[in-house]
CSV table of C-alpha atoms in Angstrom, one decimal:
chain,number,residue,atom,x,y,z
A,1,MET,CA,98.0,-199.5,14.5
A,2,PRO,CA,98.9,-196.3,12.7
A,3,SER,CA,97.3,-193.0,13.8
A,4,ASP,CA,97.3,-189.8,11.9
A,5,TYR,CA,97.7,-186.5,13.7
A,6,GLU,CA,94.9,-185.0,11.6
A,7,SER,CA,92.4,-187.7,12.6
A,8,PRO,CA,91.2,-187.1,16.2
A,9,ASP,CA,89.3,-189.9,17.7
A,10,GLY,CA,88.5,-188.9,21.2
A,11,HIS,CA,90.1,-189.0,24.6
A,12,PRO,CA,92.3,-191.7,26.1
A,13,HIS,CA,90.3,-194.7,27.3
A,14,GLU,CA,90.6,-196.1,30.8
A,15,ALA,CA,92.4,-199.5,31.0
A,16,ALA,CA,90.3,-202.3,29.7
A,17,ASP,CA,89.8,-203.8,33.1
A,18,GLY,CA,88.8,-200.5,34.8
A,19,VAL,CA,91.9,-200.2,36.9
A,20,PRO,CA,94.4,-197.4,36.7
A,21,PRO,CA,97.2,-197.8,34.2
A,22,ALA,CA,100.1,-200.0,35.3
A,23,VAL,CA,102.7,-197.3,34.8
A,24,ARG,CA,102.7,-194.9,37.8
A,25,SER,CA,106.3,-193.9,37.6
A,26,VAL,CA,109.0,-194.3,34.9
A,27,SER,CA,112.8,-194.5,34.9
A,28,TYR,CA,114.6,-193.2,31.9
A,29,VAL,CA,117.1,-195.0,29.8
A,30,ASP,CA,118.6,-192.5,27.4
A,31,ASP,CA,120.3,-194.3,24.6
A,32,GLY,CA,121.5,-191.1,22.9
A,33,ASP,CA,125.1,-189.9,23.0
A,34,SER,CA,126.0,-187.7,25.9
A,35,ASP,CA,127.2,-184.2,24.8
A,36,PRO,CA,129.7,-182.7,27.3
A,37,GLY,CA,129.1,-179.3,25.7
A,38,THR,CA,125.4,-179.4,26.5
A,39,THR,CA,124.4,-176.1,28.1
A,40,ALA,CA,122.6,-175.6,31.3
A,41,ARG,CA,119.6,-174.4,29.4
A,42,ASP,CA,119.6,-177.6,27.4
A,43,GLU,CA,119.4,-179.6,30.6
A,44,GLU,CA,116.6,-177.5,31.9
A,45,ILE,CA,114.6,-178.0,28.7
A,46,ARG,CA,115.4,-181.7,28.6
A,47,ALA,CA,114.0,-182.1,32.1
A,48,GLN,CA,110.8,-180.3,31.0
A,49,ALA,CA,110.5,-182.5,27.9
A,50,SER,CA,111.1,-185.6,29.9
A,51,ALA,CA,108.3,-184.7,32.4
A,52,MET,CA,106.0,-184.3,29.4
A,53,VAL,CA,107.0,-187.8,28.2
A,54,ASP,CA,106.0,-189.2,31.6
A,55,GLN,CA,102.4,-188.0,31.1
A,56,ILE,CA,102.3,-189.3,27.5
A,57,VAL,CA,103.4,-192.7,28.8
A,58,ARG,CA,100.7,-192.7,31.4
A,59,ASP,CA,98.0,-191.9,28.9
A,60,ILE,CA,99.1,-194.5,26.5
A,61,ALA,CA,99.3,-197.1,29.2
A,62,ALA,CA,95.6,-196.5,29.9
A,63,LEU,CA,94.9,-197.8,26.4
A,64,GLY,CA,96.4,-201.2,27.1
A,65,PRO,CA,94.6,-204.6,27.5
A,66,PRO,CA,94.5,-206.3,30.8
A,67,GLY,CA,97.7,-207.9,31.8
A,68,TRP,CA,99.9,-206.1,29.3
A,69,LEU,CA,103.6,-206.6,29.7
A,70,GLU,CA,105.1,-203.8,27.6
A,71,PHE,CA,104.2,-201.5,24.8
A,72,THR,CA,106.1,-199.7,22.0
A,73,ALA,CA,105.1,-196.4,20.4
A,74,VAL,CA,106.7,-194.5,17.6
A,75,PHE,CA,105.7,-191.0,16.7
A,76,ALA,CA,106.8,-189.2,13.5
A,77,LEU,CA,106.0,-185.5,13.5
A,78,THR,CA,106.6,-182.3,11.6
A,79,ILE,CA,104.8,-179.0,12.2
A,80,ARG,CA,102.4,-179.9,9.5
A,81,ALA,CA,101.5,-183.5,10.2
A,82,GLY,CA,102.2,-186.5,12.3
A,83,SER,CA,101.6,-190.2,12.6
A,84,ALA,CA,101.9,-192.8,15.3
A,85,THR,CA,102.1,-196.6,15.7
A,86,CYS,CA,101.6,-198.3,19.0
A,87,GLY,CA,101.3,-201.9,20.1
A,88,PHE,CA,101.0,-203.8,23.4
A,89,ILE,CA,102.4,-207.2,24.2
A,90,THR,CA,100.6,-209.6,26.6
A,91,ALA,CA,101.5,-213.1,27.6
A,92,GLU,CA,99.3,-214.4,24.8
A,93,ARG,CA,99.6,-212.0,21.9
A,94,SER,CA,100.4,-208.5,20.6
A,95,GLN,CA,97.7,-206.0,20.2
A,96,PRO,CA,97.9,-202.7,18.2
A,97,VAL,CA,96.0,-199.7,19.4
A,98,THR,CA,95.0,-196.4,17.9
A,99,VAL,CA,96.7,-193.4,19.5
A,100,PRO,CA,94.0,-190.8,20.2
A,101,ALA,CA,94.2,-187.2,19.0
A,102,SER,CA,94.6,-186.0,22.6
A,103,VAL,CA,97.9,-187.9,23.0
A,104,MET,CA,99.1,-186.8,19.6
A,105,ALA,CA,98.6,-183.2,20.7
A,106,GLN,CA,100.6,-183.9,23.8
A,107,VAL,CA,103.4,-185.3,21.7
A,108,ALA,CA,103.3,-182.3,19.4
A,109,ARG,CA,103.6,-180.0,22.5
A,110,GLN,CA,106.5,-182.1,23.8
A,111,ARG,CA,108.3,-181.7,20.4
A,112,ASP,CA,107.8,-178.0,20.5
A,113,VAL,CA,109.4,-177.8,23.9
A,114,SER,CA,112.3,-180.1,22.9
A,115,ALA,CA,112.8,-177.9,19.8
A,116,GLN,CA,114.3,-175.2,22.2
A,117,MET,CA,117.3,-177.5,22.8
A,118,SER,CA,120.4,-176.9,20.7
A,119,ALA,CA,119.8,-180.2,18.8
A,120,GLY,CA,116.5,-178.8,17.6
A,121,PRO,CA,113.2,-180.8,17.5
A,122,TRP,CA,113.3,-184.5,17.0
A,123,TRP,CA,111.8,-186.1,13.8
A,124,ARG,CA,110.7,-189.3,15.5
A,125,LEU,CA,110.1,-190.2,19.2
A,126,LEU,CA,110.4,-193.9,20.1
A,127,LEU,CA,109.1,-195.2,23.4
A,128,ASN,CA,109.3,-198.7,24.9
A,129,VAL,CA,107.7,-199.2,28.3
A,130,THR,CA,107.3,-202.2,30.6
A,131,ASN,CA,104.5,-202.7,33.1
A,132,GLN,CA,107.1,-202.3,35.8
A,133,GLY,CA,107.5,-198.6,34.8
A,134,ARG,CA,110.8,-198.9,32.9
A,135,LEU,CA,110.9,-196.5,30.0
A,136,GLN,CA,113.4,-196.3,27.1
A,137,VAL,CA,113.0,-193.2,25.1
A,138,SER,CA,114.9,-192.4,21.9
A,139,TYR,CA,114.9,-189.2,19.9
A,140,ASP,CA,115.5,-189.7,16.2
A,141,TYR,CA,117.2,-186.8,14.5
A,142,GLY,CA,117.3,-188.5,11.1
A,143,ASP,CA,120.7,-190.1,11.1
A,144,GLN,CA,119.1,-192.9,9.1
A,145,PRO,CA,116.2,-192.7,6.6
A,146,PHE,CA,112.8,-193.1,8.1
A,147,PRO,CA,110.6,-196.1,7.3
A,148,ASP,CA,108.4,-195.5,4.3
A,149,ASP,CA,105.2,-195.5,6.4
A,150,GLN,CA,106.6,-192.8,8.6
A,151,LEU,CA,108.0,-190.6,5.8
A,152,GLN,CA,106.1,-187.4,5.1
A,153,PRO,CA,106.0,-185.3,1.9
A,154,ALA,CA,109.1,-183.3,1.3
A,155,GLU,CA,107.2,-180.0,1.7
A,156,ASN,CA,106.4,-180.9,5.3
A,157,TYR,CA,110.1,-181.2,6.2
A,158,ARG,CA,110.9,-177.9,4.4
A,159,ALA,CA,108.2,-176.2,6.4
A,160,ASP,CA,109.5,-177.6,9.6
A,161,ILE,CA,113.1,-176.5,8.9
A,162,ALA,CA,111.8,-173.1,8.0
A,163,THR,CA,110.2,-172.9,11.4
A,164,TYR,CA,113.0,-174.6,13.3
A,165,PRO,CA,116.3,-173.8,11.4
A,166,ARG,CA,119.0,-176.4,11.9
A,167,PRO,CA,122.7,-176.0,11.5
A,168,GLN,CA,122.9,-179.2,9.5
A,169,VAL,CA,120.4,-181.5,7.9
A,170,PRO,CA,121.2,-185.2,7.2
A,171,ILE,CA,122.3,-185.7,3.6
A,172,TRP,CA,119.5,-188.2,2.8
A,173,LEU,CA,116.9,-185.8,4.1
A,174,ALA,CA,118.4,-182.8,2.3
A,175,GLY,CA,118.3,-184.9,-0.9
A,176,TYR,CA,114.7,-186.0,-0.3
A,177,MET,CA,113.7,-182.3,0.1
A,178,ALA,CA,115.5,-181.4,-3.0
A,179,GLY,CA,113.7,-184.1,-5.0
A,180,PRO,CA,113.9,-184.6,-8.7
A,181,ALA,CA,114.7,-180.9,-9.3
A,182,ALA,CA,118.2,-181.5,-8.0
A,183,GLN,CA,119.4,-184.3,-10.2
A,184,GLY,CA,116.5,-185.5,-12.3
A,185,ARG,CA,117.1,-185.7,-16.0
A,186,THR,CA,114.0,-186.4,-18.0
A,187,PRO,CA,114.4,-187.4,-21.7
A,188,ALA,CA,113.3,-183.9,-22.7
A,189,GLN,CA,115.8,-182.2,-20.4
A,190,ALA,CA,118.5,-184.6,-21.5
A,191,ALA,CA,117.9,-183.8,-25.1
A,192,ALA,CA,118.0,-180.0,-24.5
A,193,ASP,CA,121.1,-180.3,-22.4
A,194,ALA,CA,122.9,-182.4,-25.0
A,195,VAL,CA,122.1,-179.8,-27.7
A,196,ALA,CA,123.3,-177.0,-25.4
A,197,ASP,CA,126.5,-179.0,-24.5
A,198,THR,CA,127.3,-179.6,-28.2
A,199,ALA,CA,126.7,-175.9,-29.1
A,200,ALA,CA,129.0,-174.8,-26.3
A,201,GLY,CA,131.7,-177.4,-27.1
A,202,ARG,CA,131.2,-179.2,-23.7
A,203,HIS,CA,132.2,-182.8,-23.8
A,204,GLY,CA,132.2,-185.7,-21.3
A,205,VAL,CA,135.5,-186.7,-19.7
A,206,ASN,CA,137.0,-190.0,-21.0
A,207,THR,CA,138.1,-192.0,-18.0
A,208,ASP,CA,139.6,-195.3,-17.0
A,209,ASP,CA,138.1,-195.2,-13.5
A,210,ILE,CA,136.3,-198.5,-14.3
A,211,GLU,CA,137.3,-201.6,-16.2
A,212,PRO,CA,135.9,-201.8,-19.7
A,213,LEU,CA,132.3,-202.7,-19.9
A,214,PRO,CA,132.7,-206.4,-21.1
A,215,GLN,CA,134.9,-207.3,-18.1
A,216,THR,CA,132.9,-205.2,-15.7
A,217,PHE,CA,129.6,-206.9,-16.7
A,218,VAL,CA,131.1,-210.5,-16.6
A,219,CYS,CA,132.4,-210.0,-13.1
A,220,TRP,CA,129.1,-208.6,-12.0
A,221,ALA,CA,127.3,-211.6,-13.5
A,222,VAL,CA,129.4,-214.3,-11.9
A,223,LEU,CA,129.2,-212.6,-8.5
A,224,ALA,CA,125.4,-212.5,-9.0
A,225,ALA,CA,125.4,-216.2,-9.7
A,226,VAL,CA,127.4,-217.0,-6.7
A,227,TYR,CA,125.3,-214.9,-4.3
A,228,SER,CA,122.1,-216.2,-5.8
A,229,GLY,CA,123.3,-219.8,-5.7
A,230,ALA,CA,124.3,-219.4,-2.0
A,231,ARG,CA,120.8,-218.0,-1.3
A,232,SER,CA,122.3,-214.8,0.0
A,233,PRO,CA,120.0,-211.8,0.3
A,234,TRP,CA,123.0,-209.6,-0.4
A,235,GLY,CA,125.3,-209.2,-3.3
A,236,PRO,CA,124.8,-208.1,-6.9
A,237,ARG,CA,122.0,-209.3,-9.1
A,238,ILE,CA,121.2,-209.5,-12.8
A,239,ASP,CA,117.8,-208.7,-14.4
A,240,ALA,CA,117.0,-208.4,-18.1
A,241,GLY,CA,119.1,-205.6,-19.4
A,242,ILE,CA,120.3,-204.4,-16.0
A,243,ALA,CA,122.8,-205.3,-13.3
A,244,TRP,CA,122.2,-203.9,-9.9
A,245,TYR,CA,123.7,-203.9,-6.4
A,246,GLU,CA,122.7,-202.6,-3.0
A,247,SER,CA,125.2,-202.8,-0.2
A,248,ASP,CA,124.2,-203.4,3.5
A,249,ALA,CA,125.3,-199.9,4.2
A,250,ARG,CA,122.9,-198.0,1.9
A,251,SER,CA,125.2,-197.5,-1.0
A,252,GLY,CA,124.3,-199.0,-4.4
A,253,SER,CA,124.4,-198.8,-8.2
A,254,THR,CA,122.8,-199.9,-11.4
A,255,LEU,CA,124.3,-200.8,-14.7
A,256,TYR,CA,121.9,-200.5,-17.7
A,257,LEU,CA,122.9,-202.2,-20.9
A,258,LEU,CA,121.6,-200.5,-24.0
A,259,PRO,CA,121.6,-201.4,-27.8
A,260,GLY,CA,124.6,-200.3,-29.8
A,261,GLU,CA,127.2,-201.4,-27.2
A,262,ARG,CA,126.2,-198.6,-24.9
A,263,ALA,CA,125.6,-198.6,-21.1
A,264,VAL,CA,125.0,-196.3,-18.1
A,265,LEU,CA,126.5,-197.0,-14.7
A,266,SER,CA,125.3,-194.7,-11.9
A,267,GLY,CA,124.6,-194.8,-8.2
A,268,GLY,CA,125.3,-193.3,-4.9
A,269,ARG,CA,127.7,-193.6,-1.9
A,270,TRP,CA,125.8,-193.3,1.4
A,271,ASP,CA,128.5,-191.1,3.1
A,272,SER,CA,129.4,-189.2,-0.1
A,273,PRO,CA,131.8,-186.3,0.6
A,274,LEU,CA,130.5,-184.7,-2.6
A,275,LEU,CA,126.9,-184.7,-1.5
A,276,ALA,CA,127.9,-183.7,2.1
A,277,ALA,CA,129.7,-180.7,0.6
A,278,ALA,CA,126.7,-179.7,-1.4
A,279,TYR,CA,124.0,-180.2,1.2
A,280,GLN,CA,125.8,-179.3,4.4
A,281,ARG,CA,128.4,-176.8,3.2
A,282,HIS,CA,126.4,-175.1,0.4
A,283,GLN,CA,128.7,-176.1,-2.4
A,284,PRO,CA,127.4,-177.0,-5.9
A,285,LEU,CA,126.1,-180.5,-6.5
A,286,PRO,CA,128.6,-182.7,-8.4
A,287,ASP,CA,128.4,-182.1,-12.1
A,288,LEU,CA,127.5,-185.6,-13.3
A,289,TYR,CA,125.9,-185.0,-16.7
A,290,ARG,CA,128.1,-182.5,-18.4
A,291,GLY,CA,128.6,-183.7,-22.0
A,292,ALA,CA,126.3,-186.7,-21.5
A,293,PRO,CA,124.3,-187.9,-24.6
A,294,ASP,CA,120.6,-187.6,-24.5
A,295,TRP,CA,120.1,-191.3,-23.8
A,296,VAL,CA,121.6,-190.7,-20.3
A,297,ASN,CA,118.3,-189.8,-18.7
A,298,ASP,CA,115.9,-190.8,-15.9
A,299,THR,CA,115.0,-194.0,-17.8
A,300,VAL,CA,118.4,-195.5,-17.2
A,301,LEU,CA,119.7,-193.6,-14.2
A,302,ASN,CA,119.8,-195.0,-10.7
A,303,SER,CA,116.7,-194.0,-8.9
A,304,ARG,CA,118.8,-192.1,-6.3
A,305,ASN,CA,118.7,-189.2,-8.7
A,306,GLN,CA,115.1,-188.7,-7.9
A,307,ASN,CA,116.0,-188.0,-4.2
A,308,GLY,CA,119.2,-186.0,-4.9
A,309,LEU,CA,121.5,-188.8,-3.8
A,310,LEU,CA,123.3,-189.7,-7.0
A,311,SER,CA,127.0,-189.3,-6.5
A,312,PHE,CA,128.4,-190.7,-9.8
A,313,CYS,CA,127.3,-191.4,-13.3
A,314,TYR,CA,129.3,-193.0,-16.2
A,315,TRP,CA,128.3,-193.9,-19.7
A,316,TRP,CA,129.9,-196.3,-22.1
A,317,THR,CA,130.0,-195.5,-25.8
A,318,GLU,CA,132.6,-195.8,-28.5
A,319,GLY,CA,134.3,-198.5,-26.5
A,320,ARG,CA,135.1,-196.2,-23.6
A,321,TRP,CA,133.8,-194.9,-20.3
A,322,TRP,CA,132.8,-191.3,-19.9
A,323,ARG,CA,131.7,-189.1,-17.0
A,324,GLY,CA,130.7,-185.5,-16.3
A,325,ASP,CA,132.9,-182.7,-15.1
A,326,THR,CA,133.2,-183.8,-11.5
A,327,ASP,CA,135.9,-186.4,-10.6
A,328,THR,CA,133.9,-189.2,-8.8
A,329,PHE,CA,136.4,-192.0,-8.6
A,330,ASP,CA,136.4,-191.9,-4.8
A,331,GLU,CA,132.7,-192.5,-4.8
A,332,LEU,CA,132.9,-195.9,-6.3
A,333,ASP,CA,134.2,-198.4,-3.8
A,334,ASP,CA,131.1,-198.9,-1.6
A,335,PRO,CA,128.3,-198.6,-4.3
A,336,LEU,CA,129.9,-201.2,-6.6
A,337,PRO,CA,130.4,-204.9,-6.1
A,338,PRO,CA,134.1,-206.1,-6.2
A,339,ILE,CA,134.4,-206.0,-10.0
A,340,TRP,CA,137.7,-204.3,-10.3
A,341,THR,CA,140.0,-207.1,-11.2
A,342,PRO,CA,139.7,-210.9,-11.8
A,343,LYS,CA,141.6,-211.5,-8.6
A,344,GLU,CA,139.3,-209.4,-6.5
A,345,CYS,CA,136.2,-210.9,-8.2
A,346,ILE,CA,137.4,-214.5,-7.4
A,347,ALA,CA,138.3,-213.5,-3.8
A,348,ALA,CA,134.7,-212.2,-3.4
A,349,MET,CA,133.3,-215.4,-4.8
A,350,THR,CA,135.3,-217.6,-2.4
A,351,ALA,CA,134.4,-215.4,0.5
A,352,VAL,CA,130.8,-216.5,-0.1
A,353,ILE,CA,131.4,-220.1,-1.0
A,354,GLY,CA,134.4,-220.9,1.2
A,355,SER,CA,138.1,-221.4,0.8
A,356,GLY,CA,139.2,-224.2,-1.6
A,357,SER,CA,137.0,-223.0,-4.4
A,358,GLU,CA,139.4,-220.6,-5.9
A,359,TRP,CA,140.3,-222.8,-8.9
A,360,ALA,CA,136.6,-223.5,-9.8
A,361,CYS,CA,135.7,-219.9,-9.4
A,362,GLY,CA,138.5,-218.9,-11.7
A,363,GLN,CA,137.3,-221.5,-14.3
A,364,LEU,CA,133.8,-220.0,-14.0
A,365,LEU,CA,135.0,-216.5,-14.6
A,366,THR,CA,137.0,-217.6,-17.6
A,367,ALA,CA,134.1,-219.4,-19.1
A,368,ALA,CA,131.8,-216.4,-18.5
A,369,GLU,CA,134.2,-214.2,-20.4
A,370,ALA,CA,134.0,-216.7,-23.3
A,371,ARG,CA,130.2,-217.0,-22.9
A,372,THR,CA,130.5,-220.8,-22.5
A,373,VAL,CA,129.4,-221.4,-18.9
A,374,THR,CA,127.9,-224.9,-18.4
A,375,PRO,CA,125.9,-226.4,-15.6
A,376,GLU,CA,128.8,-228.6,-14.8
A,377,LEU,CA,131.0,-225.6,-14.1
A,378,LEU,CA,128.5,-224.2,-11.7
A,379,THR,CA,128.2,-227.5,-9.9
A,380,ALA,CA,131.9,-227.6,-9.4
A,381,VAL,CA,131.9,-224.1,-8.0
A,382,PHE,CA,129.4,-225.0,-5.3
A,383,ALA,CA,130.8,-228.5,-4.6
A,384,GLY,CA,130.3,-229.1,-0.9
A,385,TYR,CA,128.3,-226.0,-0.3
A,386,PRO,CA,125.1,-226.8,1.6
A,387,ASN,CA,121.6,-226.0,0.3
A,388,VAL,CA,122.8,-224.5,-3.0
A,389,ASP,CA,120.3,-223.1,-5.5
A,390,LEU,CA,121.9,-224.0,-8.8
A,391,ARG,CA,118.8,-223.0,-10.8
A,392,ALA,CA,119.0,-219.5,-9.4
A,393,ALA,CA,122.7,-219.3,-10.1
A,394,HIS,CA,122.3,-220.5,-13.7
A,395,ASP,CA,119.4,-218.1,-14.3
A,396,GLN,CA,121.7,-215.1,-13.4
A,397,LEU,CA,124.2,-216.3,-15.9
A,398,ARG,CA,121.6,-217.0,-18.5
A,399,LEU,CA,120.2,-213.5,-18.1
A,400,ALA,CA,123.7,-212.1,-18.5
A,401,GLY,CA,124.1,-214.1,-21.8
A,402,VAL,CA,127.2,-215.9,-20.7
A,403,THR,CA,126.0,-219.5,-20.9
A,404,GLY,CA,127.1,-221.9,-23.6
């Protein structure tokens, strides 16, 4: 059950059956990387912080129901606010509990102590404890984005970093703190920038980084059909007027189709060198919008631009792809599905369906290019594939406008 640091609700309760908590001693399992360069002072502070965790565990254990087997607690704190979720497991069920304000205060003090280590204060503290006294403690320094229900407003992280300066902030968190001001482009801003670019003689860069829009979109569509037909949760998808893709490694992109044979392709690479240079080495953010027309704006840009994590932007007009001033070709591999060549597209399709389907996949791609895909072609592609969803596959192609 979630608990808010600002919502005190009393002192820890005794165990429900009136006996002392089951945890009287704990053994630590540190799943973090060992740093051979850790100073003696770090070790001293770590020992102090670990002792404080011991007491936190005891107080949480006192909240558990009779016969509990283990509990898990997750704390997410900044200097401004905090939240906690905690749940116990018994032989019969799981039971959430509310973490009292007194325990939250202990956790905040423990974080203040741990902040004196060279790594700085943790953002999340994760505890798993068994009734035999085995404790696994993990300190989360933000290598991966936090769950939405544990993410605080950007100003809380800015205040925390102002109090506890860090040599480096994770790219995703730096972008989150930067917010829409970093890469947002409202229609009004886009219109003003387009006028200014024209007046100054600034133009977009014509590029062949990506295959022409018709081929790109057709490859995207057939891949979407294959992944949907195979009932895969991954892979590209087609919605009305938009193609989108999210990889399993937090990279992704969107392709918006606009009237007048126009389109906007944008997205972000999770480990983008361009964003790392900007947020961690204080270089300028990539110039993605120089020379862009006013219709390249927040309405059709990948939502990563609202969190400062857009690492490429292309627009299609006059039968060509254009981009801003920064060369972003090296940003494209992970955020885009395999749409580069027909051969690569077919290979990706057969990787999902299985070997032996190459000819049928090639026929599907050819028919999609001619906008003459039939249900029979789809059936042939999935011949022998178990539990296929042909309706979902056909719907993707219908939305793409490539069915006969």
